XYZ file of C-alpha atoms in Angstrom:
654
model
C -26.510 -9.898 -5.559
C -23.417 -8.188 -4.084
C -20.538 -10.643 -3.616
C -18.432 -8.380 -1.406
C -21.455 -7.535 0.728
C -21.788 -11.275 1.407
C -22.046 -13.842 -1.370
C -25.622 -14.985 -1.875
C -26.208 -18.714 -1.793
C -28.311 -18.221 -4.914
C -25.424 -17.311 -7.174
C -25.716 -19.403 -10.311
C -23.128 -18.435 -12.866
C -22.309 -20.429 -15.952
C -24.196 -23.692 -15.661
C -21.930 -25.800 -17.864
C -19.065 -25.336 -15.393
C -20.446 -28.118 -13.215
C -22.850 -28.737 -10.349
C -23.683 -25.567 -8.510
C -24.013 -24.801 -4.824
C -27.800 -24.659 -4.876
C -29.420 -27.984 -3.969
C -33.159 -27.746 -4.251
C -35.662 -29.519 -2.069
C -37.036 -32.622 -3.756
C -39.908 -33.347 -1.410
C -41.954 -31.995 1.458
C -39.711 -33.571 4.073
C -36.759 -31.588 2.777
C -38.881 -28.435 2.738
C -39.784 -29.016 6.382
C -36.105 -29.443 7.246
C -35.288 -26.255 5.363
C -38.108 -24.388 7.135
C -36.603 -25.399 10.471
C -33.263 -24.018 9.311
C -35.019 -20.823 8.223
C -36.591 -20.359 11.656
C -33.254 -21.046 13.287
C -31.654 -18.349 11.118
C -34.327 -15.823 12.125
C -33.644 -16.541 15.794
C -29.944 -16.249 15.020
C -30.553 -12.810 13.541
C -32.436 -11.874 16.701
C -29.362 -12.855 18.740
C -27.092 -10.807 16.482
C -29.310 -7.767 16.881
C -29.577 -8.153 20.653
C -25.821 -8.535 21.074
C -24.953 -5.546 18.866
C -23.034 -7.791 16.477
C -24.248 -6.135 13.271
C -22.132 -3.375 11.787
C -23.306 0.175 12.441
C -22.111 3.709 11.840
C -21.008 3.065 8.269
C -22.603 3.605 4.864
C -21.812 1.494 1.820
C -23.461 1.499 -1.591
C -23.677 -1.165 -4.288
C -25.639 -2.156 -7.371
C -26.771 -4.868 -9.775
C -26.933 -4.165 -13.507
C -29.212 -6.318 -15.641
C -29.269 -6.207 -19.438
C -30.551 -7.871 -22.599
C -28.531 -9.459 -25.380
C -29.650 -8.751 -28.966
C -28.525 -10.091 -32.329
C -27.773 -8.164 -35.525
C -31.529 -7.863 -36.159
C -32.046 -6.365 -32.652
C -33.995 -9.426 -31.541
C -33.315 -11.265 -28.263
C -30.170 -13.400 -28.579
C -30.380 -16.483 -26.310
C -26.616 -16.898 -25.885
C -25.996 -15.941 -22.239
C -24.468 -19.333 -21.421
C -22.065 -19.042 -24.349
C -21.142 -15.466 -23.403
C -20.336 -16.460 -19.832
C -17.974 -19.146 -21.108
C -15.890 -16.295 -22.539
C -15.882 -14.177 -19.346
C -13.722 -15.005 -16.335
C -14.981 -12.148 -14.158
C -17.270 -13.604 -11.450
C -19.077 -10.270 -11.217
C -20.834 -11.108 -14.503
C -23.529 -13.749 -14.009
C -26.609 -15.244 -15.602
C -30.232 -14.283 -15.095
C -33.330 -16.396 -15.712
C -33.423 -15.859 -19.485
C -30.798 -16.956 -21.980
C -31.005 -13.441 -23.443
C -30.308 -11.759 -20.058
C -27.074 -11.041 -18.190
C -26.292 -9.386 -14.876
C -23.246 -7.486 -13.587
C -22.539 -6.839 -9.899
C -20.340 -3.920 -8.868
C -18.234 -4.071 -5.742
C -19.619 -2.106 -2.779
C -18.146 1.315 -2.073
C -18.003 3.546 0.975
C -20.600 6.283 0.650
C -18.852 9.624 0.209
C -16.081 11.249 -1.795
C -15.998 10.122 -5.424
C -18.114 7.001 -4.817
C -20.599 7.864 -7.559
C -18.048 8.468 -10.302
C -16.217 5.324 -9.202
C -19.490 3.425 -9.454
C -19.978 4.716 -13.011
C -16.392 3.837 -13.958
C -16.695 0.281 -12.624
C -19.957 -0.224 -14.469
C -18.338 0.918 -17.708
C -15.485 -1.557 -17.178
C -17.936 -4.402 -16.542
C -19.946 -3.509 -19.637
C -16.756 -3.342 -21.702
C -16.038 -6.902 -20.565
C -19.473 -7.967 -21.748
C -19.117 -6.074 -25.049
C -15.788 -7.762 -25.745
C -17.264 -11.239 -25.173
C -20.517 -10.655 -27.036
C -18.819 -9.142 -30.076
C -17.188 -12.496 -30.835
C -20.688 -14.027 -31.041
C -22.229 -11.266 -33.133
C -24.494 -10.008 -30.348
C -24.740 -6.768 -28.388
C -25.825 -5.917 -24.825
C -28.529 -3.290 -24.467
C -29.668 -1.470 -21.333
C -33.432 -1.111 -21.241
C -36.184 -2.049 -18.815
C -38.201 -4.144 -21.295
C -36.795 -5.001 -24.713
C -39.260 -3.684 -27.347
C -38.481 -6.519 -29.788
C -39.371 -9.293 -27.343
C -42.134 -11.560 -28.582
C -44.177 -14.077 -26.646
C -42.465 -16.846 -28.593
C -39.171 -15.803 -26.960
C -40.559 -16.595 -23.505
C -40.370 -20.372 -23.683
C -38.753 -22.796 -21.266
C -36.169 -23.453 -23.984
C -34.929 -19.899 -23.419
C -34.586 -20.372 -19.655
C -31.003 -20.696 -18.422
C -30.638 -24.447 -17.709
C -30.048 -24.215 -13.976
C -31.787 -26.254 -11.299
C -32.815 -23.178 -9.356
C -34.753 -21.682 -12.259
C -36.495 -24.922 -13.171
C -37.435 -25.510 -9.534
C -38.653 -21.931 -9.148
C -40.813 -22.301 -12.229
C -42.238 -25.629 -11.026
C -42.960 -24.290 -7.532
C -44.637 -21.068 -8.649
C -46.667 -22.849 -11.330
C -47.851 -25.416 -8.802
C -48.880 -22.729 -6.331
C -50.795 -20.817 -9.007
C -52.748 -23.879 -9.988
C -53.190 -22.549 -13.514
C -51.608 -20.428 -16.270
C -49.775 -17.168 -15.713
C -52.136 -14.347 -16.607
C -50.882 -10.921 -17.619
C -53.345 -8.035 -17.871
C -52.060 -4.464 -18.194
C -53.899 -1.419 -19.480
C -52.252 1.814 -20.542
C -52.736 3.659 -23.807
C -53.128 0.164 -25.261
C -54.144 -3.015 -23.477
C -52.241 -6.268 -23.111
C -53.950 -9.476 -22.043
C -52.276 -12.848 -22.375
C -51.750 -16.160 -20.659
C -48.459 -17.999 -20.401
C -47.292 -21.355 -19.171
C -44.132 -20.472 -17.236
C -42.371 -17.945 -15.039
C -40.376 -16.811 -18.091
C -42.504 -13.664 -18.165
C -40.037 -12.503 -15.520
C -37.290 -12.479 -18.168
C -39.029 -9.526 -19.850
C -37.633 -7.262 -17.119
C -34.153 -5.820 -16.673
C -33.444 -3.741 -13.573
C -30.807 -1.487 -12.097
C -30.927 -2.395 -8.414
C -29.149 -0.249 -5.851
C -28.170 -1.080 -2.271
C -27.613 1.139 0.773
C -26.056 -0.245 3.946
C -27.646 1.030 7.170
C -27.258 0.320 10.867
C -29.680 -1.966 12.730
C -30.793 0.749 15.143
C -31.789 3.048 12.266
C -33.065 0.416 9.859
C -36.792 0.935 10.461
C -36.603 4.723 10.086
C -34.458 4.616 6.928
C -36.471 1.803 5.377
C -39.625 3.889 5.780
C -37.865 6.848 4.182
C -36.816 4.607 1.288
C -40.474 3.662 0.806
C -41.558 7.306 0.836
C -39.067 8.442 -1.836
C -39.573 5.448 -4.127
C -42.339 7.059 -6.197
C -40.635 10.333 -7.175
C -37.345 8.549 -7.905
C -39.206 6.071 -10.118
C -41.141 8.860 -11.865
C -37.833 10.446 -12.891
C -36.352 7.125 -14.046
C -39.092 5.383 -16.067
C -37.765 3.496 -19.080
C -40.182 0.638 -19.875
C -43.361 1.864 -21.598
C -43.591 -0.843 -24.282
C -44.203 -4.579 -24.209
C -45.096 -6.853 -27.114
C -45.786 -3.792 -29.249
C -48.249 -2.236 -26.784
C -47.947 1.151 -25.063
C -48.639 0.411 -21.422
C -47.310 1.970 -18.194
C -44.346 4.331 -18.196
C -42.658 1.658 -16.057
C -44.407 -1.493 -17.233
C -41.811 -3.638 -15.417
C -43.702 -3.001 -12.183
C -46.923 -4.576 -13.455
C -45.157 -7.374 -15.345
C -43.069 -8.524 -12.406
C -45.939 -8.312 -9.966
C -48.096 -10.530 -12.160
C -45.399 -12.877 -13.457
C -44.597 -14.342 -10.030
C -48.009 -13.929 -8.421
C -48.964 -17.251 -6.830
C -52.447 -16.247 -5.647
C -55.421 -18.253 -6.833
C -58.973 -17.017 -7.270
C -60.874 -17.603 -4.032
C -64.594 -18.455 -3.792
C -64.974 -16.050 -0.879
C -63.526 -12.640 -0.083
C -60.151 -13.303 1.479
C -57.091 -11.089 1.653
C -54.046 -12.889 0.263
C -50.790 -10.987 -0.066
C -48.992 -11.046 -3.429
C -45.433 -12.376 -3.479
C -44.350 -9.158 -5.193
C -45.422 -6.106 -3.241
C -44.655 -2.641 -2.018
C -45.507 -3.781 1.512
C -48.537 -3.482 3.737
C -47.426 -0.994 6.379
C -44.541 0.975 7.778
C -41.794 -0.824 9.667
C -42.077 0.262 13.289
C -39.081 -1.019 15.216
C -36.831 -3.574 13.545
C -35.869 -5.383 10.349
C -37.225 -8.506 12.021
C -40.761 -7.269 11.319
C -40.190 -7.752 7.595
C -38.812 -11.261 7.919
C -41.502 -12.275 10.423
C -44.266 -11.045 8.131
C -42.852 -12.666 5.006
C -42.363 -16.041 6.679
C -45.866 -15.800 8.103
C -47.458 -15.064 4.726
C -45.472 -16.959 2.110
C -44.749 -20.629 1.670
C -41.214 -21.909 1.372
C -40.858 -22.823 -2.306
C -37.096 -23.445 -2.653
C -34.814 -25.181 -0.226
C -31.336 -26.583 0.147
C -29.413 -28.491 2.725
C -28.165 -26.025 5.339
C -25.207 -27.314 7.324
C -24.470 -24.220 9.399
C -26.072 -23.749 12.816
C -26.048 -19.982 13.454
C -25.775 -20.367 17.219
C -22.865 -22.789 16.951
C -21.159 -20.361 14.575
C -21.583 -17.483 17.025
C -20.280 -19.557 19.930
C -17.218 -20.379 17.833
C -16.652 -16.675 17.198
C -17.826 -16.736 13.563
C -20.492 -14.592 11.953
C -23.295 -16.842 10.656
C -24.134 -16.584 6.965
C -27.867 -17.215 7.577
C -28.065 -18.950 4.193
C -31.585 -20.286 4.728
C -32.844 -16.768 5.447
C -31.039 -15.393 2.382
C -32.508 -18.085 0.130
C -36.045 -17.563 1.399
C -35.667 -13.784 1.156
C -34.741 -14.127 -2.520
C -38.164 -15.665 -3.261
C -40.210 -12.826 -1.715
C -40.059 -9.772 -3.924
C -40.538 -6.518 -2.045
C -39.792 -3.492 -4.185
C -37.637 -2.293 -1.297
C -36.029 -5.428 0.085
C -34.302 -5.893 3.446
C -31.007 -7.775 3.033
C -28.593 -9.397 5.467
C -25.006 -10.106 4.478
C -21.507 -10.855 5.725
C -18.629 -8.781 4.406
C -15.125 -9.959 3.509
C -13.898 -8.995 6.985
C -16.511 -11.251 8.582
C -18.759 -8.455 9.828
C -22.550 -8.775 9.486
C -24.530 -5.890 8.039
C -28.009 -4.849 6.897
C -28.848 -3.042 3.710
C -31.885 -1.730 1.835
C -32.177 -2.860 -1.772
C -34.146 -0.633 -4.150
C -35.539 -2.886 -6.896
C -37.768 -0.438 -8.782
C -35.262 1.245 -11.088
C -35.097 0.049 -14.711
C -31.987 -0.797 -16.673
C -30.756 2.088 -18.855
C -31.067 4.230 -20.821
C -27.324 4.863 -20.153
C -24.887 4.198 -17.346
C -24.848 7.926 -16.624
C -28.642 7.966 -16.339
C -28.575 4.952 -14.031
C -25.961 6.364 -11.658
C -27.893 9.648 -11.644
C -31.007 7.721 -10.558
C -28.991 6.031 -7.807
C -27.534 9.356 -6.658
C -31.020 10.859 -6.470
C -32.201 7.966 -4.283
C -29.129 7.964 -2.041
C -29.365 11.721 -1.615
C -33.060 11.724 -0.673
C -32.704 8.873 1.819
C -29.660 10.512 3.388
C -31.210 13.982 3.654
C -34.427 12.770 5.276
C -32.462 10.456 7.567
C -30.259 13.329 8.695
C -33.325 15.412 9.567
C -34.085 12.887 12.282
C -37.856 13.162 11.923
C -40.267 10.251 11.592
C -41.650 10.045 8.050
C -44.710 8.241 9.411
C -45.856 11.454 11.047
C -45.787 13.401 7.775
C -47.192 10.845 5.317
C -49.617 7.938 5.415
C -48.479 4.567 4.155
C -51.493 4.400 1.846
C -50.428 7.660 0.201
C -46.893 6.362 -0.296
C -48.143 3.133 -1.852
C -50.601 5.006 -4.089
C -47.772 7.313 -5.186
C -45.744 4.276 -6.241
C -48.443 2.889 -8.527
C -49.174 6.333 -9.974
C -45.487 6.941 -10.755
C -45.214 3.541 -12.462
C -48.281 4.256 -14.581
C -47.750 7.893 -15.503
C -44.116 8.820 -14.850
C -43.617 12.571 -14.558
C -47.333 13.191 -15.133
C -48.245 11.418 -11.872
C -49.892 13.398 -9.100
C -47.963 12.622 -5.906
C -48.980 13.353 -2.332
C -45.999 14.583 -0.344
C -45.440 15.789 3.222
C -48.484 16.895 5.210
C -50.900 16.050 2.410
C -49.583 18.515 -0.182
C -50.017 17.268 -3.758
C -47.724 18.029 -6.689
C -47.095 16.728 -10.160
C -44.055 14.488 -10.058
C -42.173 16.947 -12.257
C -42.816 19.924 -9.961
C -42.119 17.945 -6.791
C -38.782 16.741 -8.138
C -37.569 20.048 -9.595
C -38.794 22.404 -6.886
C -38.333 20.328 -3.745
C -36.527 17.012 -4.076
C -33.440 17.813 -6.130
C -32.345 20.464 -3.583
C -33.108 17.967 -0.814
C -31.034 15.233 -2.493
C -28.230 17.739 -3.050
C -28.129 18.419 0.672
C -28.183 14.719 1.495
C -25.254 13.943 -0.787
C -23.327 16.941 0.497
C -23.898 15.918 4.120
C -22.760 12.406 3.174
C -19.426 13.801 2.038
C -19.961 13.186 -1.692
C -17.699 15.310 -3.865
C -19.312 18.433 -5.294
C -18.393 17.601 -8.941
C -20.197 14.275 -8.579
C -23.255 15.920 -7.020
C -23.446 18.441 -9.836
C -22.914 15.834 -12.565
C -25.529 13.332 -11.445
C -28.207 15.557 -9.940
C -27.712 17.882 -12.921
C -28.618 14.945 -15.146
C -31.800 14.396 -13.144
C -32.628 18.107 -13.213
C -32.211 18.410 -17.000
C -34.070 15.181 -17.719
C -37.054 16.085 -15.563
C -37.174 19.754 -16.625
C -37.246 18.669 -20.277
C -39.713 15.865 -19.519
C -37.373 13.504 -21.350
C -37.226 10.234 -19.432
C -36.340 7.025 -21.246
C -40.029 6.152 -21.344
C -40.927 9.471 -22.907
C -38.119 9.142 -25.487
C -39.410 5.723 -26.532
C -43.018 6.900 -26.755
C -42.134 10.093 -28.610
C -39.961 8.159 -31.046
C -42.733 5.668 -31.665
C -45.225 8.483 -32.162
C -43.001 10.274 -34.666
C -42.778 7.104 -36.771
C -46.554 7.092 -37.081
C -47.638 4.096 -39.121
C -44.401 3.785 -41.071
C -43.451 0.151 -41.533
C -44.773 -2.682 -39.413
C -44.915 -2.785 -35.636
C -41.901 -5.100 -35.755
C -39.934 -2.575 -37.834
C -40.739 0.197 -35.404
C -39.705 -1.894 -32.396
C -36.438 -2.876 -34.093
C -35.738 0.766 -34.910
C -36.204 1.698 -31.248
C -33.723 -0.953 -30.120
C -31.218 -0.042 -32.840
C -31.411 3.617 -31.843
C -31.041 2.704 -28.161
C -27.881 0.688 -28.869
C -26.379 3.488 -30.964
C -27.172 6.258 -28.477
C -26.044 4.256 -25.456
C -22.655 3.865 -27.105
C -22.382 7.662 -27.311
C -22.667 7.973 -23.529
C -24.988 10.969 -23.788
C -27.856 10.965 -21.251
C -31.309 10.220 -22.610
C -32.589 13.791 -22.435
C -30.034 14.663 -25.136
C -31.032 11.864 -27.506
C -32.624 12.586 -30.867
C -35.707 10.522 -31.602
C -35.383 7.121 -33.251
C -36.058 6.825 -36.993
C -37.731 3.954 -38.807
C -34.657 3.083 -40.902
C -32.191 2.717 -38.020
C -32.544 -1.048 -37.751
C -30.704 -1.425 -41.063
C -33.296 -2.702 -43.512
C -36.668 -4.370 -43.793
C -35.659 -8.020 -44.159
C -35.369 -8.680 -40.383
C -38.976 -7.535 -39.964
C -40.485 -10.234 -42.166
C -38.695 -13.433 -41.224
C -41.533 -14.987 -39.207
C -45.310 -14.867 -39.362
C -45.675 -13.237 -35.934
C -43.811 -10.172 -37.158
C -46.497 -8.996 -39.578
C -49.661 -11.064 -38.970
C -52.896 -9.168 -38.372
C -54.043 -9.491 -34.767
C -56.952 -7.025 -34.830
C -59.405 -9.643 -36.076
C -63.082 -9.662 -36.987
C -64.517 -13.075 -36.145
C -67.907 -14.760 -35.849
C -69.351 -17.739 -33.993
C -70.511 -20.660 -36.122
C -74.136 -20.047 -35.047
C -74.160 -16.424 -36.215
C -75.856 -15.658 -39.553
C -73.977 -15.415 -42.815
C -75.561 -11.978 -43.292
C -73.301 -10.776 -40.487
C -70.305 -12.408 -42.172
C -71.082 -10.664 -45.462
C -71.414 -7.282 -43.788
C -68.161 -7.723 -41.827
C -66.356 -8.437 -45.080
C -67.881 -5.365 -46.717
C -67.342 -2.955 -43.827
C -63.764 -4.016 -43.112
C -62.705 -4.718 -46.710
C -61.530 -8.246 -45.936
C -62.035 -11.505 -47.786
C -61.776 -13.942 -44.879
C -63.662 -14.152 -41.588
C -62.415 -16.711 -39.024
C -65.003 -18.667 -37.068
C -64.141 -19.378 -33.422
C -65.892 -20.785 -30.385
C -66.402 -19.071 -27.051
C -62.876 -20.039 -25.938
C -61.314 -18.448 -29.044
C -60.521 -21.844 -30.549
C -60.537 -21.764 -34.331
C -63.312 -23.986 -35.754
C -63.623 -22.725 -39.333
C -63.087 -20.011 -41.905
C -65.515 -18.228 -44.253
C -63.947 -16.901 -47.462
C -65.613 -14.438 -49.814
C -65.770 -16.617 -52.948
C -67.488 -19.636 -51.326
C -69.804 -17.198 -49.554
C -70.742 -15.488 -52.838
C -71.333 -18.830 -54.513
C -73.588 -19.947 -51.664
C -75.576 -16.692 -51.629
C -76.280 -17.204 -55.348
C -77.369 -20.825 -54.859
C -80.882 -22.242 -54.844
C -80.411 -23.346 -51.215
C -79.849 -19.757 -50.097
C -82.861 -18.510 -52.051
C -85.103 -21.225 -50.563
C -83.975 -20.605 -46.976
C -86.826 -19.407 -44.773
C -84.648 -18.011 -41.992
C -81.098 -16.890 -41.163
C -78.405 -19.333 -42.297
C -75.622 -20.009 -39.784
C -71.974 -19.464 -40.655
C -71.352 -23.153 -40.002
C -73.163 -23.913 -43.261
C -70.572 -22.187 -45.451
C -67.394 -22.249 -43.396
C -64.412 -24.432 -44.315
C -63.454 -26.786 -41.498
C -60.326 -28.544 -42.759
C -57.951 -25.601 -42.455
C -54.268 -25.085 -43.130
C -52.864 -23.077 -40.209
C -49.466 -21.830 -39.023
C -47.896 -20.907 -35.712
C -46.557 -17.444 -34.853
C -43.001 -18.801 -35.122
C -43.536 -20.205 -38.638
C -40.961 -18.830 -41.056
C -42.267 -16.660 -43.874
C -40.868 -18.840 -46.649
C -42.583 -21.875 -45.138
C -45.883 -19.966 -45.027
C -45.518 -19.014 -48.697
C -44.828 -22.640 -49.602
C -47.946 -23.747 -47.716
C -50.100 -21.254 -49.603
C -48.706 -22.423 -52.951
C -48.973 -26.122 -52.134
C -52.554 -25.985 -50.856
C -53.705 -23.151 -53.142
C -55.093 -21.045 -50.317
C -55.039 -17.275 -49.980
C -55.258 -17.128 -46.184
C -53.484 -18.791 -43.257
C -54.981 -18.487 -39.759
C -52.298 -18.236 -37.057
C -52.977 -20.399 -34.020
C -51.235 -21.127 -30.752
C -52.501 -23.948 -28.528
C -55.562 -24.259 -30.818
C -56.506 -20.627 -30.189
C -56.726 -18.071 -32.965
C -54.230 -15.240 -32.455
C -53.767 -13.795 -35.942
C -54.156 -14.180 -39.699
C -52.011 -13.661 -42.801
C -53.314 -13.362 -46.343
C -51.977 -13.050 -49.861
C -52.544 -9.299 -49.544
C -49.993 -9.203 -46.711
C -47.413 -10.754 -49.034
C -48.277 -8.290 -51.775
C -47.728 -5.443 -49.318
C -44.439 -6.931 -48.134
C -43.244 -7.477 -51.706
C -44.114 -3.883 -52.594
C -42.227 -2.559 -49.563
C -39.140 -4.672 -50.228
C -39.124 -3.741 -53.909
C -39.243 -0.045 -53.092
C -36.304 -0.465 -50.727
C -34.223 -2.450 -53.229
C -34.953 -0.239 -56.224
C -34.232 2.921 -54.246
C -30.685 1.787 -53.453
């Protein structure tokens, strides 16, 4: 969202300020009316292109900065609405989650000191946010995925209460026809289902824009696609989610799956995902993108559109094409084509790069932007057709590989040559980006500062993702997973404040989050999730062996849908094995015979003190943790003994 590039009709700032501009379609009739307006806008864009009414011969750059808000325990702080009440700058806006914020820098002419001015404006905007958040005891943090996020944070209650977000959630959920399913495999594996689009709030991006002329749009858009993978490989900063080590840029997989509206089909049918890298090169015009997206994707949000683009043009005004802008905001290409109207009333086109993560620092982010701007500019100035040197399939494969592996990715470059991302960037692309920035008139000190940051980061193999993974690895098994995640966020906040780029950061240490208490407030923070379970029809011999092999005293019993149906504890099992009934049994005895059925359970969000009270009141030594009747974890009296021992050591050592 770039207000000076042309205010988006989707801007939703602080929702308590009153009714917003977005009026969402309530029924199919309104959607049909909106679709007509959308088609009219596309034809209006055709007229603008044919008449040469879109600005050309000028380059502008811009950006969007997303961030998380965390409390004193480095957990998500759902106070975005309250923060925005304290900020009068319209460039600071809400995002879908109450623990997210977004800043939008003003566009700048490409050249001169544009990059250092971009960094300075970002610092000013972040200072504004810091000043407001400090009064509420929270802190902004720049990172692609917040390590301390838990699934319990991703509820509708934590969605910013704006009509657009509720309608988006309803529309996408209806199209899916079932739960949101997330499945990502990296070093670890994450598989979960969710009931809302709030999975999208896990992501924070640093989105950059580049204004281009209509006659060159197709060629430069294709170049932007080609350079996406190496730029992403150098910028990865999101390797962790819900305590799992996944892709180096896990945001890519999360976003693609969190707004995927495709349903499972009984027959083989190709259905395009709403989030995509694209299906082919653009051959002639930006219209190809809009035509394809309208052809493939249903209108899911609408509003009353009063402007007729042709009437506006006849009256000498530039049409805003608000229906097209609204529809375009619900189709998520990683390189998005954007139309806008500037403050002087001139229409323009721009390419929006959506792949870059937030953080680790403002310097790192502007360096990533400079690398992208430089590569696009250099290849554009060469005048060649990227389609002749690379296949689209190779470019798309590069993108996925870079997201998964970062600098370790093998990337196919011009004429089929293959390099590691690190070698390609250091040996070929940094000099190319240098030339592109120089030819664009960017000041030499800026080129050296920002491309030097890229060079040092890549040469040292020290991306934000690698820093997080190395820090986590150095902690080993110290503390709980929650402690380690909190330490990573605490270290990120502290090092961001220093302004040093990530390749100069020392690794995070387990004690940086300021104590152990924040890590044991709720059951989900320390419950065991690596469970050994049995089905009620399986023999008690198996139960006894599982207890012996794994040194546990409780084995949950669940059905085929992972619903908890019982619990076998070691003392009742021992008593039964010593009974006459067990001795007389002629065959295997099922677990259902000895399992307890009337169980005391807790939810992941249950507070620790409440769990302790439940154990005391009901005289039980184990509490299964369930969510929607499904078993997701377990806590036992041994967990509390371990926690007590850890807390005592900390207190007595002071």
